[in-house]
Coordinates of C-alpha atoms and ligand atoms in Angstrom, one line a residue:
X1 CA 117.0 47.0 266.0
X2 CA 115.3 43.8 266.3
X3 CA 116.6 40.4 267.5
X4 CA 117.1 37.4 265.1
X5 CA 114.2 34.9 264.9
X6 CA 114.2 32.4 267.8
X7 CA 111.5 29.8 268.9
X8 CA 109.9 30.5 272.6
X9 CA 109.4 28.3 275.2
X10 CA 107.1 29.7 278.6
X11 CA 108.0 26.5 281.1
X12 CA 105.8 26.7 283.8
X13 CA 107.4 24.5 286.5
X14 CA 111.3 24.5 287.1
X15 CA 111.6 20.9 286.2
X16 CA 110.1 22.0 282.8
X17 CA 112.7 24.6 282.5
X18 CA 115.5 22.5 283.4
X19 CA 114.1 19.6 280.6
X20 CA 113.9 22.4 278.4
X21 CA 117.5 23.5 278.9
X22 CA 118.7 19.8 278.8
X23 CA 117.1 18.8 275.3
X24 CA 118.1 22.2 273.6
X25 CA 121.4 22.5 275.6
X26 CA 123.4 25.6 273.3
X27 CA 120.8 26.7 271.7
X28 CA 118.7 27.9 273.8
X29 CA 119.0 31.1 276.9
X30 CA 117.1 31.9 279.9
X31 CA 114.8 34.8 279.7
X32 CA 114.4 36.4 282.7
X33 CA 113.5 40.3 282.9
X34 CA 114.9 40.6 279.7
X35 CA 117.1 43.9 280.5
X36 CA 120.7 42.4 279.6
X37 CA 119.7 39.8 277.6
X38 CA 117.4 40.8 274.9
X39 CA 120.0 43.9 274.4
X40 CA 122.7 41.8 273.5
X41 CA 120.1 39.6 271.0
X42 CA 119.3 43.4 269.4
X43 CA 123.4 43.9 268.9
X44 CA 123.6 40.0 267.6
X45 CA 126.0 39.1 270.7
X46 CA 123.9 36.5 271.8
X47 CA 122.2 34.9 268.6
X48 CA 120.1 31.9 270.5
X49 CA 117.6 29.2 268.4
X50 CA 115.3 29.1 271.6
X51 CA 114.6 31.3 274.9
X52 CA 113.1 29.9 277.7
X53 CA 111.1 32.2 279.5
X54 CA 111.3 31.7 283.4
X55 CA 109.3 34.9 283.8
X56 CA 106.0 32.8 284.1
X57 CA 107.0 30.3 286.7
X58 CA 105.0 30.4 289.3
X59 CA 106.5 30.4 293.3
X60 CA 110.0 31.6 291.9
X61 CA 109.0 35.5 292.7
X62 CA 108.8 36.1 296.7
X63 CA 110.7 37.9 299.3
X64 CA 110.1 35.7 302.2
X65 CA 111.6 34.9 306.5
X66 CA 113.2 31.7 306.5
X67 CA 114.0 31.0 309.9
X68 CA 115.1 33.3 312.3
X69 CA 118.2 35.0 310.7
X70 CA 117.5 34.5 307.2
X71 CA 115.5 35.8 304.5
X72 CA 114.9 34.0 300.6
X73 CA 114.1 36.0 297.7
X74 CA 113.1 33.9 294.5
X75 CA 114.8 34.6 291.2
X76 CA 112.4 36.4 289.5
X77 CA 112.1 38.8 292.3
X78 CA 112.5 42.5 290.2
X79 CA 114.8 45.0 291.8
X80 CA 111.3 47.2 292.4
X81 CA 110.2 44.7 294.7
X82 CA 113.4 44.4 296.4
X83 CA 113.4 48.4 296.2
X84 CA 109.8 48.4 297.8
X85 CA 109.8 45.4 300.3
X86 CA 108.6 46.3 303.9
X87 CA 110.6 43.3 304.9
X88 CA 113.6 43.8 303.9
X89 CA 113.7 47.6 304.3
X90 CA 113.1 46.2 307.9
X91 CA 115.4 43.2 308.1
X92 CA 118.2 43.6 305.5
X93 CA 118.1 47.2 304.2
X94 CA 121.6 46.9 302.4
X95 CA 119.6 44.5 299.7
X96 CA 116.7 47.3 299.3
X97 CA 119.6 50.6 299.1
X98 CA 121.6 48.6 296.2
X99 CA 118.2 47.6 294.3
X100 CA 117.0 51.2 294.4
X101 CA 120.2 52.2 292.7
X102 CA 119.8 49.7 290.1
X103 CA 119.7 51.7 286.1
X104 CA 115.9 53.6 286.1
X105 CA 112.5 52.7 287.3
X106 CA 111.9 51.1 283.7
X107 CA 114.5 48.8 284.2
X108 CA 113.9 47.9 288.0
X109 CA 110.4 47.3 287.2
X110 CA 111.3 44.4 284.7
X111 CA 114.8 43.1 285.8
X112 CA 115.4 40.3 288.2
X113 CA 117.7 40.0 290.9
X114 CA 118.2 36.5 289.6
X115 CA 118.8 37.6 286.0
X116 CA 121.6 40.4 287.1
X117 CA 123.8 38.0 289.6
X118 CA 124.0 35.2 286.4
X119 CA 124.7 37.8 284.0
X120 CA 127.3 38.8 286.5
X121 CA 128.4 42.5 284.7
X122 CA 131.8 43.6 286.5
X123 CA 129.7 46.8 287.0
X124 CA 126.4 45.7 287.8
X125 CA 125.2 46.9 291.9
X126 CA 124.1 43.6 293.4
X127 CA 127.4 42.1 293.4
X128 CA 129.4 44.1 296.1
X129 CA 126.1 43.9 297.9
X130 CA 125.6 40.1 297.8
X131 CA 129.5 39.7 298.6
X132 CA 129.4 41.8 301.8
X133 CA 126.3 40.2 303.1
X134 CA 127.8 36.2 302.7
X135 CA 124.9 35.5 300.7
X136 CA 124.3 32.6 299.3
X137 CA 122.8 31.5 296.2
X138 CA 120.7 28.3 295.1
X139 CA 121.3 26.5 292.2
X140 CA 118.7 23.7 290.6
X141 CA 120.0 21.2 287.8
X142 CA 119.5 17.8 286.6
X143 CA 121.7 16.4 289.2
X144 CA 119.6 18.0 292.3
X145 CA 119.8 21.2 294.1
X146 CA 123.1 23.0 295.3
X147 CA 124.4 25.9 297.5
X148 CA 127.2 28.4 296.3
X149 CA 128.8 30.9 298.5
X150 CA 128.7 34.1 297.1
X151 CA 132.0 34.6 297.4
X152 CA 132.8 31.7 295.3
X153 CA 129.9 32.8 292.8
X154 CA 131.7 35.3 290.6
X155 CA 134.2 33.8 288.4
X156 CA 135.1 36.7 286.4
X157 CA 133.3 39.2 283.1
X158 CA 130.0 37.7 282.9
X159 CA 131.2 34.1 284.4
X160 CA 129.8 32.6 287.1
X161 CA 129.8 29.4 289.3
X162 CA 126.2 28.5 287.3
X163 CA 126.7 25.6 285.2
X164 CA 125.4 25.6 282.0
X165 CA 122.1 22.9 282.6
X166 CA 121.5 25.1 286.3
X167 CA 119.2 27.6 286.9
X168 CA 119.3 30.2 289.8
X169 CA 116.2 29.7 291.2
X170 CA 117.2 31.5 295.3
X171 CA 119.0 34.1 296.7
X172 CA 119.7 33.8 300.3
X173 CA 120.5 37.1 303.0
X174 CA 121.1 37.2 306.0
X175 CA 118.9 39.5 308.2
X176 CA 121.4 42.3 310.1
X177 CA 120.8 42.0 313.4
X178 CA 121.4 44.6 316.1
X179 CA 124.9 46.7 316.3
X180 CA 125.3 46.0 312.8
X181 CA 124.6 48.5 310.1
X182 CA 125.1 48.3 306.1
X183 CA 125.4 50.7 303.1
X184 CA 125.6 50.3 299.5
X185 CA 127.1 53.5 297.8
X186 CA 128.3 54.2 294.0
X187 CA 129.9 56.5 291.7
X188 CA 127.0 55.4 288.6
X189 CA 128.0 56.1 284.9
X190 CA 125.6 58.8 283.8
X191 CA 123.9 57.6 280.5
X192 CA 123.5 53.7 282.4
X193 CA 123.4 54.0 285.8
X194 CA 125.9 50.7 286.0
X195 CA 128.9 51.3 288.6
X196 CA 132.1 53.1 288.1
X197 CA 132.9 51.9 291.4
X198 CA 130.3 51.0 294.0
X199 CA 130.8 49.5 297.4
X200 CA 129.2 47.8 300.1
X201 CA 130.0 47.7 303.7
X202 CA 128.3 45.7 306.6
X203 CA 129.9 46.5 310.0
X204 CA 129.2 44.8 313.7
X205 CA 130.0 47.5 316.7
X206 CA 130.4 46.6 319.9
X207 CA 131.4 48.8 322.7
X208 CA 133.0 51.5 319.6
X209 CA 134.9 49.2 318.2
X210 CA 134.5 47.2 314.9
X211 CA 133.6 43.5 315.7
X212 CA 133.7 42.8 311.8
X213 CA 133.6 44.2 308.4
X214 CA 132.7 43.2 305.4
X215 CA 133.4 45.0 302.4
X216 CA 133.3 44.4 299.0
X217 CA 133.6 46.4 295.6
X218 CA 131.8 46.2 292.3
X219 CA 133.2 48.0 288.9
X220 CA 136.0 48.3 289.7
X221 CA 137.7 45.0 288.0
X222 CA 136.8 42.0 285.8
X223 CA 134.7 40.9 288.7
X224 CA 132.7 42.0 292.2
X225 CA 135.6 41.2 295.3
X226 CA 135.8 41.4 298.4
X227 CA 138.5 43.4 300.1
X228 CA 140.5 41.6 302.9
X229 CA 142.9 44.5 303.6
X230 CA 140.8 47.0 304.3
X231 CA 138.6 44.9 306.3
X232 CA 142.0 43.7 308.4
X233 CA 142.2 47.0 308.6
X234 CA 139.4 47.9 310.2
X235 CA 138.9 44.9 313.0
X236 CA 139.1 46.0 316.3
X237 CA 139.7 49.7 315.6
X238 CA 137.6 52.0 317.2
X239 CA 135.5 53.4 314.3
X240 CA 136.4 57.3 314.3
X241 CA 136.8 59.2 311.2
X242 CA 140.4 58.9 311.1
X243 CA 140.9 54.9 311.4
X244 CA 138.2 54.7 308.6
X245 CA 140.1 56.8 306.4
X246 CA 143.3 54.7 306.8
X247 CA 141.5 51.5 306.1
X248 CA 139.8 52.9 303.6
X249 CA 143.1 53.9 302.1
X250 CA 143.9 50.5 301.6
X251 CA 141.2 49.5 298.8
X252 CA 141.7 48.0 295.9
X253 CA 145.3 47.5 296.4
X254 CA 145.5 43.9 295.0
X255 CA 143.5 44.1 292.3
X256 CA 144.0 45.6 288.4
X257 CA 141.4 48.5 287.5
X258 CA 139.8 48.7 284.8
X259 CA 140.3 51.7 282.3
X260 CA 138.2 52.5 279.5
X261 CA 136.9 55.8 277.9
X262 CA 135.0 57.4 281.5
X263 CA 137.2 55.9 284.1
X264 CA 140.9 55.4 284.1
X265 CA 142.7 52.7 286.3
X266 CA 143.7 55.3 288.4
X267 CA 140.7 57.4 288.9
X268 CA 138.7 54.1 289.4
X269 CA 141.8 53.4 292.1
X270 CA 141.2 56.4 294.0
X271 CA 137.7 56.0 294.1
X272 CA 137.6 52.8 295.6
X273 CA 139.4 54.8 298.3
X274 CA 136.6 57.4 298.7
X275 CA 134.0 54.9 298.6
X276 CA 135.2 52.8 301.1
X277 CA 135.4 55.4 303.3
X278 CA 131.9 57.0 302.8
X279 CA 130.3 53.7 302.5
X280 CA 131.8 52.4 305.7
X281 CA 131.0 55.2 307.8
X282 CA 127.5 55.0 306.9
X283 CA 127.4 51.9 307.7
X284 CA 128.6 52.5 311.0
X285 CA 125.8 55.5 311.3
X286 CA 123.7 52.8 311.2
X287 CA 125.0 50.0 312.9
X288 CA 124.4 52.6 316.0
Ligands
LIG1 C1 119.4 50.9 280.5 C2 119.8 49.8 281.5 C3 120.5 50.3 282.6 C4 120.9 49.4 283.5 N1 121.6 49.9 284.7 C5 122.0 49.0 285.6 C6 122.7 49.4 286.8 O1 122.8 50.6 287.0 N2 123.1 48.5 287.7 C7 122.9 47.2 287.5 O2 123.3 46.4 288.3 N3 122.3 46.7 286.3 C8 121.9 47.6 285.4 N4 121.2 47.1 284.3 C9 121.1 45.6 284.1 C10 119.8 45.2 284.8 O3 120.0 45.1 286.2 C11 119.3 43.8 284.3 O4 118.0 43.6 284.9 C12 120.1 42.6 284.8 O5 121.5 42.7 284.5 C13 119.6 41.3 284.2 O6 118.5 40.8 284.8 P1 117.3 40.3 283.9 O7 116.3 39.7 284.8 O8 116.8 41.4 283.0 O9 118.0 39.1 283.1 P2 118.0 38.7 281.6 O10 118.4 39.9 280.7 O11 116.7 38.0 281.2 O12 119.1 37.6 281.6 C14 120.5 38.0 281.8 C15 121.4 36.7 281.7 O13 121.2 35.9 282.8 C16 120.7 34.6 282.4 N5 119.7 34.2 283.4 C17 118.6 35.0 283.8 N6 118.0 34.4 284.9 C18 118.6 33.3 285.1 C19 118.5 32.3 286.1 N7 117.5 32.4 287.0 N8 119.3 31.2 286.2 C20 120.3 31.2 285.2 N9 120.6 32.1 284.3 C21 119.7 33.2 284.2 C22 120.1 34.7 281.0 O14 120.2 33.5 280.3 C23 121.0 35.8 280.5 O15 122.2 35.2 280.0 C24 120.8 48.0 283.3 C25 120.1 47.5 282.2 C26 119.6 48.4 281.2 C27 118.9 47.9 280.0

């Protein structure tokens, strides 16, 4: 199947993008890797006039320090190089783990880490990952440049924070520091790869006990969350196998699963539970 006919537009600055975006407002969609959108131009579910291919910007595709606790990855970063960095393998291996899970080589080679947090797929891996490490992502658009919180990023399926005239042009980690460990860990659908449920867990120890948790799911509902009671549950417990298991027994208890055709509500229920569990004590492992 091929897409309907569309005009395309390779801006080479950002401000060019953004103009381009302005002047064609509806019309027109960001390319980035290609790997969600160009699908749904194939099944006629997005049917846009122009695309407006940020794939040939320069300076939008790096994986760099800034500053002593935090690292910036451009937009059109692919998940290979996210995969494959030396730097954040070192500094923020969470980021790296969830990339590597990320469809099949075919896809990471070509899709962006940029393209897959505005497309914002209830099952797509960066997500929980993102969510658990407070990331936060920067948004560029005719009125300037802006911050969002990740966790005030995902506003439900496929909705985002991202206005219409912005572009995501940064994504911004934290580097994990010493005592903490994190671990990204899914139950994939086996034709896609995409998450039936995957979570994320970053956890500080300090003298055997949990400092903090963060944990956060992806697949299991409309949207990527984080999960407050199980992360209550957690703080300030020491972290043996049995008070992981009863935190981990509390996931996904304010939220409604999804159910379709591979997954019901409840199996997707109870493995949120098991995920939590294994995901969080590997994070511990490593936070050692
Ligand atoms: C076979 C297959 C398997 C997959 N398996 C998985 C999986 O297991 N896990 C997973 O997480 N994902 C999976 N994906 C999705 C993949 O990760 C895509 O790369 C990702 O969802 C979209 O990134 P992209 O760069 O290809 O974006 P595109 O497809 O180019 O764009 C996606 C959407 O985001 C918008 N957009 C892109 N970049 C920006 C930007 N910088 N600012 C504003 N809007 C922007 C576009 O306009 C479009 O609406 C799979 C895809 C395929 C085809």
């Amino acid at each position: 199947m091929i897409p309907a006919a569309f005009e395309y537009a390779a801006p080479k600055t950002v401000d060019e993008a953004l103009a381009l975006m302005q002047k064609l407002g509806a019309n027109a969609k960001v390319l980035a890797g290609g790997q969600s959108l160009l699908p749904m131009m194939k099944l006629r579910l997005a049917n846009p006039a122009h695309v407006i291919d940020i794939g040939r910007i320069p300076n939008l595709r790096y994986i760099k320090e800034d500053g002593r606790h935090t690292l910036a990855i451009g937009t059109t970063t692919t998940h290979w190089e996210i995969e494959s960095s030396d730097l954040l393998k070192k500094k923020c291996p969470l980021l790296a783990e969830t990339a590597a899970q990320i469809g099949d080589v075919q896809v990471r080679n070509v899709g962006t880490i940029g393209g897959a947090l505005a497309h914002a797929d209830p099952a797509a891996d960066y997500p929980a990952a993102i969510l658990a490490l407070e990331a936060e992502i920067i948004a560029r658009g005719p009125k300037g440049t802006r911050t969002v919180k990740a966790g005030e990023f995902f506003k439900g399926i496929f909705t985002t924070a991202l206005g219409a005239d912005e572009l995501l042009v940064e994504v911004r980690v934290p580097m994990l520091g010493t005592g903490t460990g994190g671990a990204y860990l899914k139950m994939g659908h086996p034709a896609s790869g995409f998450a039936i449920v995957g979570c994320a867990a970053v956890v500080t120890v300090q003298g055997g006990k949990c400092a903090s948790a963060r944990v956060a799911f992806t697949g299991v509902s409309d949207r990527a969350f984080r999960d407050a009671a199980v992360e209550k549950a957690i703080t300030g417990k020491a972290l043996d196998a049995q008070s992981v298991a009863a935190a981990a027994e509390q996931a996904a208890g304010g939220v409604a699963p999804l159910s379709d055709y591979y997954a019901s509500a409840d199996y997707r229920s109870h493995l949120a539970k098991v995920f939590a569990k294994r995901a969080l004590m590997k994070a511990v492992e490593r936070a050692k």
